[in-house]
Coordinates of C-alpha atoms in Angstrom, one line a residue:
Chain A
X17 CA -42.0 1.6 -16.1
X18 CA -41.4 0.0 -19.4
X19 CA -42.8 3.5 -21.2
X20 CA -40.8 5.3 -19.3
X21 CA -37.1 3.4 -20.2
X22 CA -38.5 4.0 -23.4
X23 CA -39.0 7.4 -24.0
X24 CA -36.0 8.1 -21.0
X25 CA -33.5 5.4 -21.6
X26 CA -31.3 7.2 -24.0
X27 CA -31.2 10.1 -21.6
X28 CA -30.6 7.7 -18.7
X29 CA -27.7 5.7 -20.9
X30 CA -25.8 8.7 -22.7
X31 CA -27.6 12.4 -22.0
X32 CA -28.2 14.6 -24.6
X33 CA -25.3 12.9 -26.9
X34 CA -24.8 12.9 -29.7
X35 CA -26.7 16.3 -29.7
X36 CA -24.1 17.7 -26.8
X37 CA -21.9 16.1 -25.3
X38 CA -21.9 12.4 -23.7
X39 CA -23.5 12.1 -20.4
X40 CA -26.0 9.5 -18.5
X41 CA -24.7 6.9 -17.4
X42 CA -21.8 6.7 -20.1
X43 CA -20.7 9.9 -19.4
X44 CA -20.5 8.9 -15.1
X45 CA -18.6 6.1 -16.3
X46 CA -16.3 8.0 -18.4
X47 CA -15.7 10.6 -15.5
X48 CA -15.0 8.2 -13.2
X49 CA -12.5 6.4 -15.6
X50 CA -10.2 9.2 -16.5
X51 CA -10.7 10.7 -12.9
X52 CA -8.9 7.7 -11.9
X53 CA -6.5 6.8 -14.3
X54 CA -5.4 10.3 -14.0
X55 CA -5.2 10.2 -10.2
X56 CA -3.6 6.9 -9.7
X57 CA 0.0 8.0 -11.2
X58 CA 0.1 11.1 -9.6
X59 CA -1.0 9.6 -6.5
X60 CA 2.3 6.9 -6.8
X61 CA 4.5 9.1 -6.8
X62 CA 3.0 11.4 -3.9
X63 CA 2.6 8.0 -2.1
X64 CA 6.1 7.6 -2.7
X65 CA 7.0 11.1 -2.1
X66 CA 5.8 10.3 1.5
X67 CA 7.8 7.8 2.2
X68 CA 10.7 9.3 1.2
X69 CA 13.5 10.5 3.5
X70 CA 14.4 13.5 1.6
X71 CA 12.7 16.0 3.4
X72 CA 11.5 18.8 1.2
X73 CA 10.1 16.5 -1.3
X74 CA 8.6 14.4 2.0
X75 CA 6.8 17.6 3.6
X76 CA 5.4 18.9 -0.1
X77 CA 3.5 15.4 -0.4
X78 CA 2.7 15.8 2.8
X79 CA 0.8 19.3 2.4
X80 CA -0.9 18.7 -0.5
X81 CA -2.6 15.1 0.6
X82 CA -3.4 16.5 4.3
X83 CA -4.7 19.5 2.1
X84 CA -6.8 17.8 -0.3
X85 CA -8.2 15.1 2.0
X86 CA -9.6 17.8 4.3
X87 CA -11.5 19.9 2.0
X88 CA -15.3 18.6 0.6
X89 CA -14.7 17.3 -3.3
X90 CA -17.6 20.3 -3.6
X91 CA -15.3 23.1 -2.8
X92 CA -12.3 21.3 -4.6
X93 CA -15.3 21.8 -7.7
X94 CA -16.0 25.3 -6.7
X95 CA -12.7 26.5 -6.7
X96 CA -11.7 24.9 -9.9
X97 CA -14.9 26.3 -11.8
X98 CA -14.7 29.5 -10.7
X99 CA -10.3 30.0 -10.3
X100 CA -9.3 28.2 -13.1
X101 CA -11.0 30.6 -16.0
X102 CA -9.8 33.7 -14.3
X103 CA -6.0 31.8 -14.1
X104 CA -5.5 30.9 -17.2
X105 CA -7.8 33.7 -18.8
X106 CA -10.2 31.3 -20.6
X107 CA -13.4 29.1 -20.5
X108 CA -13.1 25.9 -19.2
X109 CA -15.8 23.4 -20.0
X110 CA -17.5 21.8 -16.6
X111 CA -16.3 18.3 -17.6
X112 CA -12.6 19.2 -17.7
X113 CA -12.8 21.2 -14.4
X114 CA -14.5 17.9 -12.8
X115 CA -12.6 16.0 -14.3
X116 CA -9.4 18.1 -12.6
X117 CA -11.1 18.3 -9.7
X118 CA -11.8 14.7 -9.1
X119 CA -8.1 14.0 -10.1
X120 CA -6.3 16.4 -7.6
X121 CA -9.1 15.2 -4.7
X122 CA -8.3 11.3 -5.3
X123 CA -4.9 11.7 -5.6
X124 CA -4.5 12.5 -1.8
X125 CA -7.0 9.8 -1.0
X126 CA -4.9 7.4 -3.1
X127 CA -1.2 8.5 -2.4
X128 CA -2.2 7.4 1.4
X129 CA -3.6 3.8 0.5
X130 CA 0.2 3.9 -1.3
X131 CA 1.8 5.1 1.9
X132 CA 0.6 2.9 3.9
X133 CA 0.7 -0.7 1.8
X134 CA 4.6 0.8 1.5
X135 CA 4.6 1.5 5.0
X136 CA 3.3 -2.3 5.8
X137 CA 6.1 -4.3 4.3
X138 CA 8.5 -5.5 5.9
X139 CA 11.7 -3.9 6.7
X140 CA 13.5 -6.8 6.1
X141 CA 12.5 -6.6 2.5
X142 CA 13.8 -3.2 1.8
X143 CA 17.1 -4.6 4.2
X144 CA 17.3 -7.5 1.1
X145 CA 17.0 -5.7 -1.7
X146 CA 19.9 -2.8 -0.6
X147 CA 21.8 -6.2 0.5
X148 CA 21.6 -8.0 -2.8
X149 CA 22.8 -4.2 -4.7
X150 CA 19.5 -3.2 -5.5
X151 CA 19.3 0.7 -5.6
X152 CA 16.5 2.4 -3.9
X153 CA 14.4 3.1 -7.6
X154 CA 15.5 -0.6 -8.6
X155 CA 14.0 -1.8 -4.4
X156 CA 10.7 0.4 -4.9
X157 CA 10.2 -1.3 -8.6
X158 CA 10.9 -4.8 -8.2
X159 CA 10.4 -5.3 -4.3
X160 CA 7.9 -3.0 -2.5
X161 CA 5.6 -1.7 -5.3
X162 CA 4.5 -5.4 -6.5
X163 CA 4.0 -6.2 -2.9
X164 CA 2.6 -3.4 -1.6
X165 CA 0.0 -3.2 -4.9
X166 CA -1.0 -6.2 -4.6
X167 CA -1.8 -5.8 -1.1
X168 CA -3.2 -2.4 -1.6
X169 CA -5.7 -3.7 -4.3
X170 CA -9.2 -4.2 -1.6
X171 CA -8.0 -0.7 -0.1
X172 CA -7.9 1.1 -4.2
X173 CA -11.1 -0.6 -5.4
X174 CA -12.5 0.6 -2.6
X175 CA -11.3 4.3 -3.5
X176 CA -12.5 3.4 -7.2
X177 CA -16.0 2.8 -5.6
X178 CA -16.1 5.8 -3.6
X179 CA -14.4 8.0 -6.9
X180 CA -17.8 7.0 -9.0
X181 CA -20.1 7.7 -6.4
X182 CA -18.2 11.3 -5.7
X183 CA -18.2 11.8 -9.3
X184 CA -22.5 12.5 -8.7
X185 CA -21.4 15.7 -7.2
X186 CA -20.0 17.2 -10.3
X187 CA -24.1 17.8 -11.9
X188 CA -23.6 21.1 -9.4
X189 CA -21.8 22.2 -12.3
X190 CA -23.3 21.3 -15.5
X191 CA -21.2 18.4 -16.4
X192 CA -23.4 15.5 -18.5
X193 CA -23.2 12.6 -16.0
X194 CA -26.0 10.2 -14.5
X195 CA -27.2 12.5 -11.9
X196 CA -27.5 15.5 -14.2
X197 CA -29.4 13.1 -16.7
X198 CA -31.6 12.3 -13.4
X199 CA -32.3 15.8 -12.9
X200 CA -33.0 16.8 -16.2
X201 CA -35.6 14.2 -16.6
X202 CA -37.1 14.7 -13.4
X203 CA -37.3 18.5 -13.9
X204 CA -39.5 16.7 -17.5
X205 CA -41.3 14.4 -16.0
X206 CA -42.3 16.3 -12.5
X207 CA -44.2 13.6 -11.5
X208 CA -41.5 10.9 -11.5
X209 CA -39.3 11.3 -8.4
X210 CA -38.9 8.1 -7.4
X211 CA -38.6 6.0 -10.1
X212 CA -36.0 8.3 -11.7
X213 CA -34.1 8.7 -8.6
X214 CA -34.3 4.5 -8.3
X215 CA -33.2 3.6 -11.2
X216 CA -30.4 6.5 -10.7
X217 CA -29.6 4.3 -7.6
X218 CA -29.6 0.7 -9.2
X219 CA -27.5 2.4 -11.5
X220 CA -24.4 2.8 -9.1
X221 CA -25.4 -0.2 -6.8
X222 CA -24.9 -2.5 -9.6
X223 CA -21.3 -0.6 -11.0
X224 CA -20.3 -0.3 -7.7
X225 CA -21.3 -3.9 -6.5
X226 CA -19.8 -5.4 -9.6
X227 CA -16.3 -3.7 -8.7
X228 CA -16.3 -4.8 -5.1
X229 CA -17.2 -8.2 -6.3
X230 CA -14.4 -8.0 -8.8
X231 CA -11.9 -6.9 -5.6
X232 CA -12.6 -9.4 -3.8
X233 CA -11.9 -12.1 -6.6
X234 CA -8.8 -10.4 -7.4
X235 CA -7.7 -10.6 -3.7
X236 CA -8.4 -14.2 -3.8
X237 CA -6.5 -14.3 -7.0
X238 CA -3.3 -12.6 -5.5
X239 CA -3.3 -15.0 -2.2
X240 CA -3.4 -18.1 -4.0
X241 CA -0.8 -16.5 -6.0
X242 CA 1.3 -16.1 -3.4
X243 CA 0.9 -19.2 -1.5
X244 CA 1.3 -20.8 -4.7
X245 CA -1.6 -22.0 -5.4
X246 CA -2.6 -20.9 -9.1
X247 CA -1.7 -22.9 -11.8
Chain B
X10 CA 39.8 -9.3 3.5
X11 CA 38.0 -6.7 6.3
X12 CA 39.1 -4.2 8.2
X13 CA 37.9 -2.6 11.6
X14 CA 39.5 0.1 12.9
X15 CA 38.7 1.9 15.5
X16 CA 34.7 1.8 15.0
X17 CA 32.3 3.4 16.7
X18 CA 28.2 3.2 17.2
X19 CA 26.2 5.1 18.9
X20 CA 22.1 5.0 19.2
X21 CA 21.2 8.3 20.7
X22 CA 23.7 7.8 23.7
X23 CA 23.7 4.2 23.8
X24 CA 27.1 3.1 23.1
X25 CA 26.4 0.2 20.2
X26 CA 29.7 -0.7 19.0
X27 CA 32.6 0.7 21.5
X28 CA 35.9 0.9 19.4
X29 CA 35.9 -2.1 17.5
X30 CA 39.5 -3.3 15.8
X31 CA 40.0 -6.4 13.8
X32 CA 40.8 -8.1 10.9
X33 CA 39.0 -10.6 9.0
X34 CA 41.7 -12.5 6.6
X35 CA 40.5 -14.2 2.7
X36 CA 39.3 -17.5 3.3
X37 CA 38.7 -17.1 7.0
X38 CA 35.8 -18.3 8.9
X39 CA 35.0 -15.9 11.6
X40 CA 32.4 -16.8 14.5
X41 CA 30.6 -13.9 16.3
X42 CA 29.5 -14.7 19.7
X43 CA 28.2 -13.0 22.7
X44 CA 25.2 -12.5 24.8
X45 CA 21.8 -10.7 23.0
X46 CA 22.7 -7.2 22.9
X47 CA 26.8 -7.2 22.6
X48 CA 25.9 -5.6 19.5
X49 CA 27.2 -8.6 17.1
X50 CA 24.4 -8.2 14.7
X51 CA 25.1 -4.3 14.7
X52 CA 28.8 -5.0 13.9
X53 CA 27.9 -7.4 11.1
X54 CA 25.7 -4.8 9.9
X55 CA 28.1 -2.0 9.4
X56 CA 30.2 -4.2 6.9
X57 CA 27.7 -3.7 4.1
X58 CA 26.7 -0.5 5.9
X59 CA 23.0 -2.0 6.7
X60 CA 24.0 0.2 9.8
X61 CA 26.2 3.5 9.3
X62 CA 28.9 3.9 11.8
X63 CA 29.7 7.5 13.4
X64 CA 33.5 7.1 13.7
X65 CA 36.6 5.1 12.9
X66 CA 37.0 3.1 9.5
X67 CA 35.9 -0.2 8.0
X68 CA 37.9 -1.5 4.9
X69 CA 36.3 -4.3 2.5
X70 CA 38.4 -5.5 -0.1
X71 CA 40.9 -2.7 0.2
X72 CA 38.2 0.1 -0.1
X73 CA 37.1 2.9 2.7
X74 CA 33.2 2.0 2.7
X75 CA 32.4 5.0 4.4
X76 CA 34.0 6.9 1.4
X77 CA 31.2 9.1 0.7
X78 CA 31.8 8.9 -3.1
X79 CA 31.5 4.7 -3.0
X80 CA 29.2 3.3 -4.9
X81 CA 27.1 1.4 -2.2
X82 CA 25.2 -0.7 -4.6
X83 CA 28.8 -2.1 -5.9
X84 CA 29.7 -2.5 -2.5
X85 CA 27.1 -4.3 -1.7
X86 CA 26.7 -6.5 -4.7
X87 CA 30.2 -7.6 -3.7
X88 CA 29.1 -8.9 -0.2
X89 CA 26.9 -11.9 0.7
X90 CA 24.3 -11.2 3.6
X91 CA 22.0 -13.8 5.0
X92 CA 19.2 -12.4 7.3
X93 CA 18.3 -13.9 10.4
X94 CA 14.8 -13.9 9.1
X95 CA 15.5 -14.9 5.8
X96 CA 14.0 -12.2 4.0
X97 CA 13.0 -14.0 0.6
X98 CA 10.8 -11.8 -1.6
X99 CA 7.3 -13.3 -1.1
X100 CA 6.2 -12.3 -4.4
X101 CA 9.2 -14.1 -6.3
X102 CA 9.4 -17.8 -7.2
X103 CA 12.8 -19.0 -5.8
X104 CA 14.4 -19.1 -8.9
X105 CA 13.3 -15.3 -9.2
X106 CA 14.6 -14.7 -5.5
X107 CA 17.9 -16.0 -6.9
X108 CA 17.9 -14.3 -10.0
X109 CA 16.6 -11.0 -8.8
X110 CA 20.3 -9.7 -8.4
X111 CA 22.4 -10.4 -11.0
X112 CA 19.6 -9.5 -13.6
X113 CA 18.8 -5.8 -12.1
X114 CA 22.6 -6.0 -10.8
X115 CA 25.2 -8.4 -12.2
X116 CA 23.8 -7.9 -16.1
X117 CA 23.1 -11.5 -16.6
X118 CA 20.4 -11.9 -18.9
X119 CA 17.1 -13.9 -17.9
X120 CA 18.4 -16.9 -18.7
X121 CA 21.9 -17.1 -17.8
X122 CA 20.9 -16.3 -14.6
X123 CA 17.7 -19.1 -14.2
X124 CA 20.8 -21.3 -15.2
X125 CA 22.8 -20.0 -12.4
X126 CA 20.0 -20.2 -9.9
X127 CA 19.0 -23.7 -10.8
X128 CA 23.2 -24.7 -10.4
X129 CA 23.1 -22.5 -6.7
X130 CA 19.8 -24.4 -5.8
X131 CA 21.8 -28.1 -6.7
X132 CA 24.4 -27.3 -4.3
X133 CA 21.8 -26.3 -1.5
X134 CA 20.3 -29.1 -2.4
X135 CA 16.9 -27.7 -3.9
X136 CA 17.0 -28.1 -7.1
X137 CA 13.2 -29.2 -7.1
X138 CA 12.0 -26.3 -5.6
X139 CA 13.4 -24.1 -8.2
X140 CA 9.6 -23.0 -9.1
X141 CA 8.1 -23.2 -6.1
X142 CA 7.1 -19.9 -4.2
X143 CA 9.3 -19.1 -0.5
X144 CA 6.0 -19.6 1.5
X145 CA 5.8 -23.3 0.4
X146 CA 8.8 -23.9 2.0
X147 CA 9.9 -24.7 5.5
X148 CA 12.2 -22.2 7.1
X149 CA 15.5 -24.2 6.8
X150 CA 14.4 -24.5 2.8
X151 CA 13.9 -20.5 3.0
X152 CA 17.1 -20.2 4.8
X153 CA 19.1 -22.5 2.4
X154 CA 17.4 -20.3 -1.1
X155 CA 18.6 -17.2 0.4
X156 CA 22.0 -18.3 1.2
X157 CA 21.5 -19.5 -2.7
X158 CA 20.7 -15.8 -3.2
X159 CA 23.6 -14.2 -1.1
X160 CA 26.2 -16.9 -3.9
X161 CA 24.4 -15.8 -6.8
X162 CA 26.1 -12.2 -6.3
X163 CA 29.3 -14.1 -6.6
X164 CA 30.7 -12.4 -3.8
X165 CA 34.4 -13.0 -2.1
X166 CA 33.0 -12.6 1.4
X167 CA 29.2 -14.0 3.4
X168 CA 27.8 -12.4 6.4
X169 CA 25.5 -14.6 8.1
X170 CA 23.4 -12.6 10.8
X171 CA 22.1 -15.4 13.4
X172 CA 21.0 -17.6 10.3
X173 CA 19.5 -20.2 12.1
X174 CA 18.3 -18.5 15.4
X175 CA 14.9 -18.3 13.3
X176 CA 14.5 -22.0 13.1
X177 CA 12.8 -25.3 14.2
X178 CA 15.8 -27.0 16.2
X179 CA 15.5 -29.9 13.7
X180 CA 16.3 -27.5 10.8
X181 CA 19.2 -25.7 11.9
X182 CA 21.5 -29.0 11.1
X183 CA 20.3 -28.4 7.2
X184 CA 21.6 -24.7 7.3
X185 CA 24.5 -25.3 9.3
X186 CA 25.8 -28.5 6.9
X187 CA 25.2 -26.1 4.0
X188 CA 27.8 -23.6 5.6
X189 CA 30.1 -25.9 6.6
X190 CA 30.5 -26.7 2.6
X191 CA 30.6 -23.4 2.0
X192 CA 33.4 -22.8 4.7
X193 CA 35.4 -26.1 3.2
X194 CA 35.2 -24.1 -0.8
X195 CA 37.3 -21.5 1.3
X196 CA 34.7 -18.6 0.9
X197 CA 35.0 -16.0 3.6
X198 CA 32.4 -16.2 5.9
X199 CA 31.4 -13.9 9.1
X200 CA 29.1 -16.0 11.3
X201 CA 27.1 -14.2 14.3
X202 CA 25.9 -17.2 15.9
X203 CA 24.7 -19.0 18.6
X204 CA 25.7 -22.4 17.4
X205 CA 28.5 -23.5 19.8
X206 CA 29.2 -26.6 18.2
X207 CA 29.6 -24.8 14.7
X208 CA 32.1 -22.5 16.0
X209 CA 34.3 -25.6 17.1
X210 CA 33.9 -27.5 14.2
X211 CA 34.3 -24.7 11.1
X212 CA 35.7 -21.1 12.7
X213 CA 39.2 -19.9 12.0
X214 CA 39.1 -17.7 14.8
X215 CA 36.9 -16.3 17.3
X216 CA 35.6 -13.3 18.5
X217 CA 33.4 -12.9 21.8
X218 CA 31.4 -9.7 22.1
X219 CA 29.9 -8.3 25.3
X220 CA 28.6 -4.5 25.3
X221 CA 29.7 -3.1 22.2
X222 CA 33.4 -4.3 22.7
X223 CA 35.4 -7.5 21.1
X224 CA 36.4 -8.5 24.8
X225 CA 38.2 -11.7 23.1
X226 CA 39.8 -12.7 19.9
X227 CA 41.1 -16.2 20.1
X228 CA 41.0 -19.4 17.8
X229 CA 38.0 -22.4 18.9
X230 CA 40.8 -24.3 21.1
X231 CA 41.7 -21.4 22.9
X232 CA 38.3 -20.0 23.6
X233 CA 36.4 -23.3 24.5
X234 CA 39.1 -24.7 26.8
X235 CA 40.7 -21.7 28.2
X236 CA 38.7 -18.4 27.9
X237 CA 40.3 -15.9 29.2
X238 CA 38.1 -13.2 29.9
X239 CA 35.6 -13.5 33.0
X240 CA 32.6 -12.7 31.1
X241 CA 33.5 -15.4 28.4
X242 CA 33.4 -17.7 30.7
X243 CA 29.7 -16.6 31.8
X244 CA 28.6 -17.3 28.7
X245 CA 29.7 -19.9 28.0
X246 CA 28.9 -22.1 30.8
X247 CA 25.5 -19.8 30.3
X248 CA 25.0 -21.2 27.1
X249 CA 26.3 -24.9 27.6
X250 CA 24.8 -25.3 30.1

């Protein structure tokens, strides 16, 4: 085992980097990381979008999350690899398109964990806030969004779990991540299924157990918060 | 100070509010009563147009609210509501609650109004909860820091929607003693309430509400001793018991 972290680690940890471009493990992580930092905004305001009472801009949320939630992240991928270049006339390199891909899919996902910690509050919060002379951006900002974030946070880390493991998908297509480093080195190695395909595994069990043990310390965080509890 | 004419309500073909008329005069206290579903909270709520209305006119202060053109933040910075359910923001200290408005609203800075909130909280008498967060507190504590909230605004006029049908009976003297100050300053206050005794003590006048309609304007004397309409009577000895 310990010969074969040695001559695979650096494939494992970072791909072919820094003679193409970063992948392994680093280049999951940075997938997942930009695939949800783009995602979350977009998401916010389609979760809000939903919630609004303006029609058009409520039924043109509406289409794209019940669109993107019921279509396979693969085909999202497929489309995007093989639409995009003949759109915009050019090449696009695989990680982009994942990366695109994994943004537009989330974003449904995400804008409905938004919705619905919106949805949740009360509606004698929103009744306060107009009552005090709070206008409906000043309400969202300073009354439901802290709320409804805070209470949202188990529900999104969640999503953030779910985002890395998705991200896997995206070796169908060339892009550098974990599971393309795992396939590479298996297609190598030939005789070491298992152990690469394990230590693939303990690779997201640990991320991904790390970040629901972080959610739940935040919740725990955020209660005491608001029962007033924390220092 | 408020004017009703001729206001109408409907939900679907429910008849909420059925002509309302009236006058609420500066400095007035004005007790809403009736049985549950007179439509007093309704009415109440179409003064800072928590409900909208679907005929007729209300006047605050000399200004058409249903204008179209009003600024309905203005308006509604301009008028005190106190919930039922208290409605502090969970996620706000209670000097935060307080200073919520006339920070996003009034233009104070941060600190003239935590300076404001901790002078509203004095006369509620709570000042030492100023950092405290609304959960900590027991409901006639919530009730009284919201009612601190609703003065912030500086407003001319207080609606109180059945502020202490929410309570522990042996909070509700707490809120009430807190209004009754507030009444004796000479603010205007609209009360919906179930609190008998309040109405004899502190109201100006009263109106008593029964299906959508004010079936009875009369001052406390007149309506205690003498009501006049049959279903007055009802409730009252109803709610006397």
């Amino acid at each position: 085992m310990i010969d074969f972290l040695q001559t695979y680690g650096l494939i494992f940890l970072v791909g072919s980097w820094p003679n193409g471009p970063l992948g392994g493990f680093a280049g999951t992580l940075l997938l997942a990381a930009l695939g949800l930092a783009g995602a979350f905004p977009f998401a916010l305001l389609i979760g809000i979008a939903r919630t609004s009472s303006y029609q058009p801009i409520k039924m043109a949320s509406t289409v794209w999350v019940y669109t993107f939630r019921s279509i396979p992240l693969i085909m999202i991928i497929f489309w995007a690899y093989f639409l995009v270049p003949v759109l915009i006339g050019m090449e696009v390199p695989p990680f982009s398109t994942a990366l695109c891909a994994i943004i537009v899919y989330e974003s449904a996902f995400l804008a409905e964990i938004i919705r619905a910690g919106l949805e949740s509050l009360p509606k004698g919060q929103i009744e306060a806030a107009r009552a005090v002379g709070l206008g409906y951006f000043q309400t969202l900002l300073s009354v439901q969004l802290p709320q409804a974030l805070s209470n949202m946070i188990p529900s999104l880390l969640n999503q953030f779990v779910s985002t890395i493991k998705a991200t896997s998908i995206a070796y169908i297509i060339g892009v550098q991540e974990a599971a393309f480093s795992a396939q590479q080195i298996n297609s190598i190695e030939l005789t070491g299924t298992l152990r690469t395909y394990l230590i693939l595994a303990l690779f997201y069990f640990f991320l991904c157990a790390l970040l629901s043990r972080l959610a739940r310390v935040l919740e725990r965080h955020l209660q005491n918060k608001r029962l007033g509890l924390a220092a | 100070m408020i004017q009703f004419e001729g206001v109408n309500k409907w939900y679907k073909k429910y008849h909420a509010l059925n002509n309302i008329c009236g006058e609420v005069r500066k400095g007035e206290v004005l007790v809403v009563c009736g049985p549950s579903g007179s439509g007093k909270s309704t009415m109440i709520r179409t003064i800072n147009r928590l409900e909208e209305i679907q005929s007729g006119t209300i006047t605050v202060q000399g200004e058409n609210i249903t204008n179209p053109k009003l600024d309905i933040n203005r308006l509604r910075a301009g008028i005190g509501f106190v919930f039922q359910q208290f409605n502090l923001f969970p996620h706000l200290s209670v000097k935060e609650n307080i200073a919520l408005s006339p920070i996003k609203v009034g233009g104070k800075t941060r600190q003239e109004a935590y300076e404001m909130a901790e002078a509203l909280l004095e006369k509620v008498g709570l000042r030492s909860k100023l950092d405290e967060m609304p959960s900590n507190l027991s409901g006639g504590q919530q009730q009284r820091v919201a009612i601190a909230r609703a003065l912030a605004q500086q407003p001319p006029l207080i609606l109180f929607d059945e502020p202490t049908s929410a309570l522990d009976p042996e909070m509700v003297g707490e809120v009430l003693n807190v209004m009754k100050t507030l009444a004796a300053d000479g603010m205007t206050m609209v009360c919906v309430t179930h609190e008998m005794n309040f109405a004899r003590e502190v109201a100006d006048r009263i109106w008593f509400m029964d299906q959508g309609e004010i079936l009875e304007e009369s001052t406390p004397a007149e309506f205690f001793n003498a009501p006049r309409h049959e279903r007055a009577r009802k409730f009252l000895s109803d709610i006397i018991h």
